[in-house]
Amino acid sequence: QKEVEQDPGPLSVPEGAIVSLNCTYSNSAFQYFMWYRQYSRKGPELLMYTYSSGNKEDGRFTAQVDKSSKYISLFIRDSQPSDSATYLCAMSVTDSWGKFQFGAGTQVVVTP
Amino acid sequence: DAGITQSPRHKVTETGTPVTLRCHQTENHRYMYWYRQDPGHGLRLIHYSYGVKDTDKGEVSDGYSVSRSKTEDFLLTLESATSSQTSVYFCAISSSYNEQFFGPGTRLTVL
């Protein structure tokens, strides 16, 4: 069983809708939680990073961490066609030399 | 791409040949990483470096070696390429262990 599980999608939503993405994990030692966006044939780019539990908001993006349920979420409000990409979650433990565990990624398609 | 370049960007090679991929950074970051990305597997860590000449194995290191003789360069070598090493390879850099910034990737095909 993988340490980090992520539904591969594709997740198709109309423009303006809220996109809801999530990952589950099994290692309770994870403390850092990241979301990356990857456009086709490009490298992943860091969207948001959260330490431990709680919410973090940045513009149209909100990241949530629920450590008790071992569940993290990313919400994209007012989705745009330019949000069409694959979204990867990643997580790591403290002092792990940045050895992230990545989810397999969820493909999101926002239709005009 | 946060001052990271990878070369070559595309390569086709034959089974059994050695291949070296190069990652170059202009950010002076301490940590550098090599990942491979395959459908259904996401990003998997091959090797990483926490300083010049300081490297260690990741999750899928068999058949790969690395070297880091300068802060800015991290080389990944496939000693004898196999078809199972056909993949997209990403280099990443970090100045702390909480964030990583990725290069544009190298698409490698082993025939």
PDB file of C-alpha atoms in Angstrom:
ATOM      1  CA  GLN A   1       0.000   0.000   0.000  1.00  0.00           C
ATOM      2  CA  LYS A   2       1.298   3.433  -0.901  1.00  0.00           C
ATOM      3  CA  GLU A   3       1.978   5.919   1.887  1.00  0.00           C
ATOM      4  CA  VAL A   4       0.089   8.617   0.002  1.00  0.00           C
ATOM      5  CA  GLU A   5      -3.084   7.944  -1.982  1.00  0.00           C
ATOM      6  CA  GLN A   6      -4.570  10.338  -4.491  1.00  0.00           C
ATOM      7  CA  ASP A   7      -7.418   9.770  -6.936  1.00  0.00           C
ATOM      8  CA  PRO A   8      -5.994  10.128 -10.469  1.00  0.00           C
ATOM      9  CA  GLY A   9      -9.189  11.570 -11.962  1.00  0.00           C
ATOM     10  CA  PRO A  10      -9.728  13.080 -14.421  1.00  0.00           C
ATOM     11  CA  LEU A  11     -11.893  15.559 -12.567  1.00  0.00           C
ATOM     12  CA  SER A  12     -13.904  17.677 -14.978  1.00  0.00           C
ATOM     13  CA  VAL A  13     -15.644  20.853 -13.793  1.00  0.00           C
ATOM     14  CA  PRO A  14     -17.259  23.839 -15.511  1.00  0.00           C
ATOM     15  CA  GLU A  15     -15.561  27.212 -15.364  1.00  0.00           C
ATOM     16  CA  GLY A  16     -16.393  29.061 -12.151  1.00  0.00           C
ATOM     17  CA  ALA A  17     -17.010  25.918 -10.091  1.00  0.00           C
ATOM     18  CA  ILE A  18     -15.098  24.935  -6.977  1.00  0.00           C
ATOM     19  CA  VAL A  19     -12.497  22.232  -7.497  1.00  0.00           C
ATOM     20  CA  SER A  20     -12.011  19.917  -4.533  1.00  0.00           C
ATOM     21  CA  LEU A  21      -8.929  17.717  -4.373  1.00  0.00           C
ATOM     22  CA  ASN A  22      -7.719  15.447  -1.619  1.00  0.00           C
ATOM     23  CA  CYS A  23      -5.076  12.988  -0.495  1.00  0.00           C
ATOM     24  CA  THR A  24      -5.010  10.432   2.262  1.00  0.00           C
ATOM     25  CA  TYR A  25      -1.894   9.149   3.938  1.00  0.00           C
ATOM     26  CA  SER A  26      -0.845   6.453   6.353  1.00  0.00           C
ATOM     27  CA  ASN A  27       2.284   7.837   8.040  1.00  0.00           C
ATOM     28  CA  SER A  28       1.244   9.813  11.121  1.00  0.00           C
ATOM     29  CA  ALA A  29       4.760  11.322  11.309  1.00  0.00           C
ATOM     30  CA  PHE A  30       4.160  13.564   8.286  1.00  0.00           C
ATOM     31  CA  GLN A  31       4.308  17.197   9.354  1.00  0.00           C
ATOM     32  CA  TYR A  32       4.767  19.132   6.100  1.00  0.00           C
ATOM     33  CA  PHE A  33       2.103  19.078   3.424  1.00  0.00           C
ATOM     34  CA  MET A  34       2.522  20.536  -0.037  1.00  0.00           C
ATOM     35  CA  TRP A  35       0.447  20.949  -3.176  1.00  0.00           C
ATOM     36  CA  TYR A  36       2.064  21.187  -6.578  1.00  0.00           C
ATOM     37  CA  ARG A  37       0.527  22.039  -9.952  1.00  0.00           C
ATOM     38  CA  GLN A  38       1.936  20.448 -13.074  1.00  0.00           C
ATOM     39  CA  TYR A  39       1.012  21.486 -16.580  1.00  0.00           C
ATOM     40  CA  SER A  40       1.445  18.995 -19.392  1.00  0.00           C
ATOM     41  CA  ARG A  41       5.113  18.415 -20.245  1.00  0.00           C
ATOM     42  CA  LYS A  42       6.306  20.840 -17.557  1.00  0.00           C
ATOM     43  CA  GLY A  43       7.899  20.472 -14.151  1.00  0.00           C
ATOM     44  CA  PRO A  44       5.758  20.647 -10.994  1.00  0.00           C
ATOM     45  CA  GLU A  45       5.443  24.078  -9.414  1.00  0.00           C
ATOM     46  CA  LEU A  46       4.814  24.621  -5.720  1.00  0.00           C
ATOM     47  CA  LEU A  47       1.370  26.061  -5.013  1.00  0.00           C
ATOM     48  CA  MET A  48       1.073  25.914  -1.252  1.00  0.00           C
ATOM     49  CA  TYR A  49       2.757  24.434   1.754  1.00  0.00           C
ATOM     50  CA  THR A  50       1.310  23.872   5.223  1.00  0.00           C
ATOM     51  CA  TYR A  51       2.918  22.809   8.449  1.00  0.00           C
ATOM     52  CA  SER A  52       0.967  20.447  10.691  1.00  0.00           C
ATOM     53  CA  SER A  53      -2.806  20.905  10.913  1.00  0.00           C
ATOM     54  CA  GLY A  54      -5.108  23.734   9.932  1.00  0.00           C
ATOM     55  CA  ASN A  55      -6.053  25.823   6.943  1.00  0.00           C
ATOM     56  CA  LYS A  56      -4.085  28.101   4.697  1.00  0.00           C
ATOM     57  CA  GLU A  57      -5.489  30.426   2.081  1.00  0.00           C
ATOM     58  CA  ASP A  58      -3.760  32.070  -0.872  1.00  0.00           C
ATOM     59  CA  GLY A  59      -5.978  33.879  -3.319  1.00  0.00           C
ATOM     60  CA  ARG A  60      -8.349  31.357  -4.899  1.00  0.00           C
ATOM     61  CA  PHE A  61      -6.567  28.419  -3.259  1.00  0.00           C
ATOM     62  CA  THR A  62      -7.258  26.950   0.182  1.00  0.00           C
ATOM     63  CA  ALA A  63      -5.317  24.062   1.683  1.00  0.00           C
ATOM     64  CA  GLN A  64      -6.634  22.080   4.634  1.00  0.00           C
ATOM     65  CA  VAL A  65      -4.903  19.472   6.766  1.00  0.00           C
ATOM     66  CA  ASP A  66      -6.750  17.107   9.101  1.00  0.00           C
ATOM     67  CA  LYS A  67      -4.074  15.075  10.850  1.00  0.00           C
ATOM     68  CA  SER A  68      -6.577  13.154  12.954  1.00  0.00           C
ATOM     69  CA  SER A  69      -8.083  11.714   9.765  1.00  0.00           C
ATOM     70  CA  LYS A  70      -4.788  11.676   7.841  1.00  0.00           C
ATOM     71  CA  TYR A  71      -6.468  13.665   5.090  1.00  0.00           C
ATOM     72  CA  ILE A  72      -5.477  16.803   3.224  1.00  0.00           C
ATOM     73  CA  SER A  73      -7.479  18.882   0.774  1.00  0.00           C
ATOM     74  CA  LEU A  74      -7.002  21.619  -1.781  1.00  0.00           C
ATOM     75  CA  PHE A  75      -9.879  23.807  -2.906  1.00  0.00           C
ATOM     76  CA  ILE A  76      -9.769  26.046  -5.957  1.00  0.00           C
ATOM     77  CA  ARG A  77     -12.498  28.680  -6.048  1.00  0.00           C
ATOM     78  CA  ASP A  78     -13.798  30.327  -9.212  1.00  0.00           C
ATOM     79  CA  SER A  79     -11.933  27.803 -11.375  1.00  0.00           C
ATOM     80  CA  GLN A  80     -10.547  28.934 -14.718  1.00  0.00           C
ATOM     81  CA  PRO A  81      -9.545  26.975 -17.830  1.00  0.00           C
ATOM     82  CA  SER A  82      -5.949  27.918 -16.935  1.00  0.00           C
ATOM     83  CA  ASP A  83      -6.342  25.784 -13.791  1.00  0.00           C
ATOM     84  CA  SER A  84      -6.489  22.681 -16.001  1.00  0.00           C
ATOM     85  CA  ALA A  85      -3.455  20.701 -14.887  1.00  0.00           C
ATOM     86  CA  THR A  86      -2.414  17.775 -12.737  1.00  0.00           C
ATOM     87  CA  TYR A  87      -2.292  18.504  -9.016  1.00  0.00           C
ATOM     88  CA  LEU A  88       0.112  16.552  -6.843  1.00  0.00           C
ATOM     89  CA  CYS A  89       0.118  16.381  -3.086  1.00  0.00           C
ATOM     90  CA  ALA A  90       3.368  15.799  -1.244  1.00  0.00           C
ATOM     91  CA  MET A  91       4.309  15.351   2.368  1.00  0.00           C
ATOM     92  CA  SER A  92       7.349  14.849   4.529  1.00  0.00           C
ATOM     93  CA  VAL A  93       8.487  14.331   8.082  1.00  0.00           C
ATOM     94  CA  THR A  94      10.650  16.728  10.059  1.00  0.00           C
ATOM     95  CA  ASP A  95      14.395  16.491   9.409  1.00  0.00           C
ATOM     96  CA  SER A  96      13.914  14.168   6.451  1.00  0.00           C
ATOM     97  CA  TRP A  97      16.326  16.015   4.093  1.00  0.00           C
ATOM     98  CA  GLY A  98      13.277  16.916   2.027  1.00  0.00           C
ATOM     99  CA  LYS A  99      12.473  13.317   1.174  1.00  0.00           C
ATOM    100  CA  PHE A 100       8.938  13.942   0.070  1.00  0.00           C
ATOM    101  CA  GLN A 101       6.318  11.311  -0.567  1.00  0.00           C
ATOM    102  CA  PHE A 102       4.192  12.316  -3.537  1.00  0.00           C
ATOM    103  CA  GLY A 103       0.713  11.301  -4.491  1.00  0.00           C
ATOM    104  CA  ALA A 104       0.240  10.085  -8.068  1.00  0.00           C
ATOM    105  CA  GLY A 105      -1.580  13.299  -8.994  1.00  0.00           C
ATOM    106  CA  THR A 106      -5.146  14.234  -9.957  1.00  0.00           C
ATOM    107  CA  GLN A 107      -5.820  15.535 -13.442  1.00  0.00           C
ATOM    108  CA  VAL A 108      -8.205  18.480 -13.443  1.00  0.00           C
ATOM    109  CA  VAL A 109     -10.011  19.762 -16.529  1.00  0.00           C
ATOM    110  CA  VAL A 110     -11.904  23.055 -16.317  1.00  0.00           C
ATOM    111  CA  THR A 111     -14.227  23.492 -19.267  1.00  0.00           C
ATOM    112  CA  PRO A 112     -15.261  26.962 -20.513  1.00  0.00           C
TER     113      PRO A 112
ATOM    114  CA  ASP B   1      11.794  27.222 -13.177  1.00  0.00           C
ATOM    115  CA  ALA B   2      13.627  28.809 -10.236  1.00  0.00           C
ATOM    116  CA  GLY B   3      17.008  28.904 -11.972  1.00  0.00           C
ATOM    117  CA  ILE B   4      17.181  25.201 -12.772  1.00  0.00           C
ATOM    118  CA  THR B   5      18.116  23.755 -16.131  1.00  0.00           C
ATOM    119  CA  GLN B   6      18.274  20.156 -17.222  1.00  0.00           C
ATOM    120  CA  SER B   7      20.113  18.699 -20.155  1.00  0.00           C
ATOM    121  CA  PRO B   8      19.413  17.085 -22.448  1.00  0.00           C
ATOM    122  CA  ARG B   9      15.677  17.768 -22.563  1.00  0.00           C
ATOM    123  CA  HIS B  10      15.011  14.726 -24.725  1.00  0.00           C
ATOM    124  CA  LYS B  11      17.100  11.640 -25.323  1.00  0.00           C
ATOM    125  CA  VAL B  12      16.619   8.348 -27.116  1.00  0.00           C
ATOM    126  CA  THR B  13      19.166   5.657 -26.390  1.00  0.00           C
ATOM    127  CA  GLU B  14      19.612   1.921 -26.719  1.00  0.00           C
ATOM    128  CA  THR B  15      19.516  -0.752 -24.048  1.00  0.00           C
ATOM    129  CA  GLY B  16      22.878  -1.318 -22.419  1.00  0.00           C
ATOM    130  CA  THR B  17      24.364   2.105 -23.091  1.00  0.00           C
ATOM    131  CA  PRO B  18      25.360   4.500 -20.285  1.00  0.00           C
ATOM    132  CA  VAL B  19      23.451   7.757 -20.065  1.00  0.00           C
ATOM    133  CA  THR B  20      24.200  10.888 -18.035  1.00  0.00           C
ATOM    134  CA  LEU B  21      21.653  13.569 -17.272  1.00  0.00           C
ATOM    135  CA  ARG B  22      22.714  16.951 -15.959  1.00  0.00           C
ATOM    136  CA  CYS B  23      20.998  19.314 -13.571  1.00  0.00           C
ATOM    137  CA  HIS B  24      22.378  22.826 -13.197  1.00  0.00           C
ATOM    138  CA  GLN B  25      21.155  25.453 -10.719  1.00  0.00           C
ATOM    139  CA  THR B  26      21.956  29.127 -10.295  1.00  0.00           C
ATOM    140  CA  GLU B  27      20.260  29.483  -6.882  1.00  0.00           C
ATOM    141  CA  ASN B  28      23.131  28.180  -4.722  1.00  0.00           C
ATOM    142  CA  HIS B  29      20.703  25.826  -2.941  1.00  0.00           C
ATOM    143  CA  ARG B  30      22.185  23.160  -0.732  1.00  0.00           C
ATOM    144  CA  TYR B  31      19.831  20.306  -1.511  1.00  0.00           C
ATOM    145  CA  MET B  32      19.356  18.702  -4.930  1.00  0.00           C
ATOM    146  CA  TYR B  33      17.206  15.742  -5.920  1.00  0.00           C
ATOM    147  CA  TRP B  34      16.582  13.446  -8.864  1.00  0.00           C
ATOM    148  CA  TYR B  35      13.107  12.018  -9.410  1.00  0.00           C
ATOM    149  CA  ARG B  36      11.495   9.911 -12.062  1.00  0.00           C
ATOM    150  CA  GLN B  37       7.835  10.317 -12.985  1.00  0.00           C
ATOM    151  CA  ASP B  38       5.802   7.474 -14.421  1.00  0.00           C
ATOM    152  CA  PRO B  39       2.046   7.146 -14.977  1.00  0.00           C
ATOM    153  CA  GLY B  40       0.302   5.822 -11.890  1.00  0.00           C
ATOM    154  CA  HIS B  41       3.391   6.241  -9.704  1.00  0.00           C
ATOM    155  CA  GLY B  42       3.786   9.956  -9.387  1.00  0.00           C
ATOM    156  CA  LEU B  43       7.236  11.257  -8.523  1.00  0.00           C
ATOM    157  CA  ARG B  44       9.686   8.812  -6.995  1.00  0.00           C
ATOM    158  CA  LEU B  45      12.994   9.844  -5.495  1.00  0.00           C
ATOM    159  CA  ILE B  46      16.066   8.268  -7.078  1.00  0.00           C
ATOM    160  CA  HIS B  47      18.952   9.986  -5.277  1.00  0.00           C
ATOM    161  CA  TYR B  48      19.481  13.212  -3.422  1.00  0.00           C
ATOM    162  CA  SER B  49      22.362  15.406  -2.315  1.00  0.00           C
ATOM    163  CA  TYR B  50      22.741  17.555   0.779  1.00  0.00           C
ATOM    164  CA  GLY B  51      26.046  19.121  -0.224  1.00  0.00           C
ATOM    165  CA  VAL B  52      29.064  18.799  -2.472  1.00  0.00           C
ATOM    166  CA  LYS B  53      30.125  15.144  -2.525  1.00  0.00           C
ATOM    167  CA  ASP B  54      27.307  14.280  -0.068  1.00  0.00           C
ATOM    168  CA  THR B  55      24.698  12.051  -1.663  1.00  0.00           C
ATOM    169  CA  ASP B  56      22.329   9.306  -0.611  1.00  0.00           C
ATOM    170  CA  LYS B  57      19.897   6.836  -2.107  1.00  0.00           C
ATOM    171  CA  GLY B  58      16.210   7.369  -2.534  1.00  0.00           C
ATOM    172  CA  GLU B  59      13.318   5.006  -3.061  1.00  0.00           C
ATOM    173  CA  VAL B  60      14.269   3.719  -6.546  1.00  0.00           C
ATOM    174  CA  SER B  61      18.064   3.957  -6.759  1.00  0.00           C
ATOM    175  CA  ASP B  62      18.920   0.592  -8.337  1.00  0.00           C
ATOM    176  CA  GLY B  63      20.647   1.065 -11.698  1.00  0.00           C
ATOM    177  CA  TYR B  64      21.396   4.754 -11.049  1.00  0.00           C
ATOM    178  CA  SER B  65      24.366   6.634  -9.664  1.00  0.00           C
ATOM    179  CA  VAL B  66      24.910  10.317  -8.978  1.00  0.00           C
ATOM    180  CA  SER B  67      27.718  12.773  -8.482  1.00  0.00           C
ATOM    181  CA  ARG B  68      27.958  16.293  -7.182  1.00  0.00           C
ATOM    182  CA  SER B  69      31.381  17.896  -7.508  1.00  0.00           C
ATOM    183  CA  LYS B  70      30.102  21.483  -7.448  1.00  0.00           C
ATOM    184  CA  THR B  71      27.176  23.125  -5.660  1.00  0.00           C
ATOM    185  CA  GLU B  72      25.502  23.998  -8.943  1.00  0.00           C
ATOM    186  CA  ASP B  73      25.699  20.640 -10.733  1.00  0.00           C
ATOM    187  CA  PHE B  74      24.086  17.289  -9.957  1.00  0.00           C
ATOM    188  CA  LEU B  75      24.599  14.460 -12.437  1.00  0.00           C
ATOM    189  CA  LEU B  76      22.485  11.336 -12.764  1.00  0.00           C
ATOM    190  CA  THR B  77      24.012   8.339 -14.548  1.00  0.00           C
ATOM    191  CA  LEU B  78      22.221   5.270 -15.794  1.00  0.00           C
ATOM    192  CA  GLU B  79      25.075   2.806 -15.799  1.00  0.00           C
ATOM    193  CA  SER B  80      23.520   0.460 -18.361  1.00  0.00           C
ATOM    194  CA  ALA B  81      20.162   1.727 -19.559  1.00  0.00           C
ATOM    195  CA  THR B  82      17.185  -0.639 -19.605  1.00  0.00           C
ATOM    196  CA  SER B  83      13.721  -0.198 -21.086  1.00  0.00           C
ATOM    197  CA  SER B  84      12.272   0.046 -17.552  1.00  0.00           C
ATOM    198  CA  GLN B  85      14.215   3.284 -17.160  1.00  0.00           C
ATOM    199  CA  THR B  86      12.201   4.953 -19.892  1.00  0.00           C
ATOM    200  CA  SER B  87      10.661   7.827 -17.968  1.00  0.00           C
ATOM    201  CA  VAL B  88      10.581  11.549 -17.402  1.00  0.00           C
ATOM    202  CA  TYR B  89      13.345  12.644 -15.046  1.00  0.00           C
ATOM    203  CA  PHE B  90      13.060  15.753 -12.906  1.00  0.00           C
ATOM    204  CA  CYS B  91      15.682  17.527 -10.922  1.00  0.00           C
ATOM    205  CA  ALA B  92      14.647  19.568  -7.885  1.00  0.00           C
ATOM    206  CA  ILE B  93      16.437  21.963  -5.572  1.00  0.00           C
ATOM    207  CA  SER B  94      15.760  23.203  -2.077  1.00  0.00           C
ATOM    208  CA  SER B  95      17.272  25.552   0.482  1.00  0.00           C
ATOM    209  CA  SER B  96      15.294  23.941   3.293  1.00  0.00           C
ATOM    210  CA  TYR B  97      13.668  20.581   3.713  1.00  0.00           C
ATOM    211  CA  ASN B  98      10.158  21.920   3.337  1.00  0.00           C
ATOM    212  CA  GLU B  99      10.053  23.206  -0.236  1.00  0.00           C
ATOM    213  CA  GLN B 100      11.369  21.877  -3.497  1.00  0.00           C
ATOM    214  CA  PHE B 101      11.528  23.614  -6.856  1.00  0.00           C
ATOM    215  CA  PHE B 102      11.585  21.550  -9.998  1.00  0.00           C
ATOM    216  CA  GLY B 103      13.372  21.788 -13.309  1.00  0.00           C
ATOM    217  CA  PRO B 104      11.692  21.352 -16.711  1.00  0.00           C
ATOM    218  CA  GLY B 105      12.418  17.616 -16.964  1.00  0.00           C
ATOM    219  CA  THR B 106      14.248  15.253 -19.304  1.00  0.00           C
ATOM    220  CA  ARG B 107      12.244  12.800 -21.370  1.00  0.00           C
ATOM    221  CA  LEU B 108      14.311   9.615 -21.761  1.00  0.00           C
ATOM    222  CA  THR B 109      13.402   6.735 -24.041  1.00  0.00           C
ATOM    223  CA  VAL B 110      15.395   3.503 -23.891  1.00  0.00           C
ATOM    224  CA  LEU B 111      14.836   1.252 -26.921  1.00  0.00           C
TER     225      LEU B 111
END
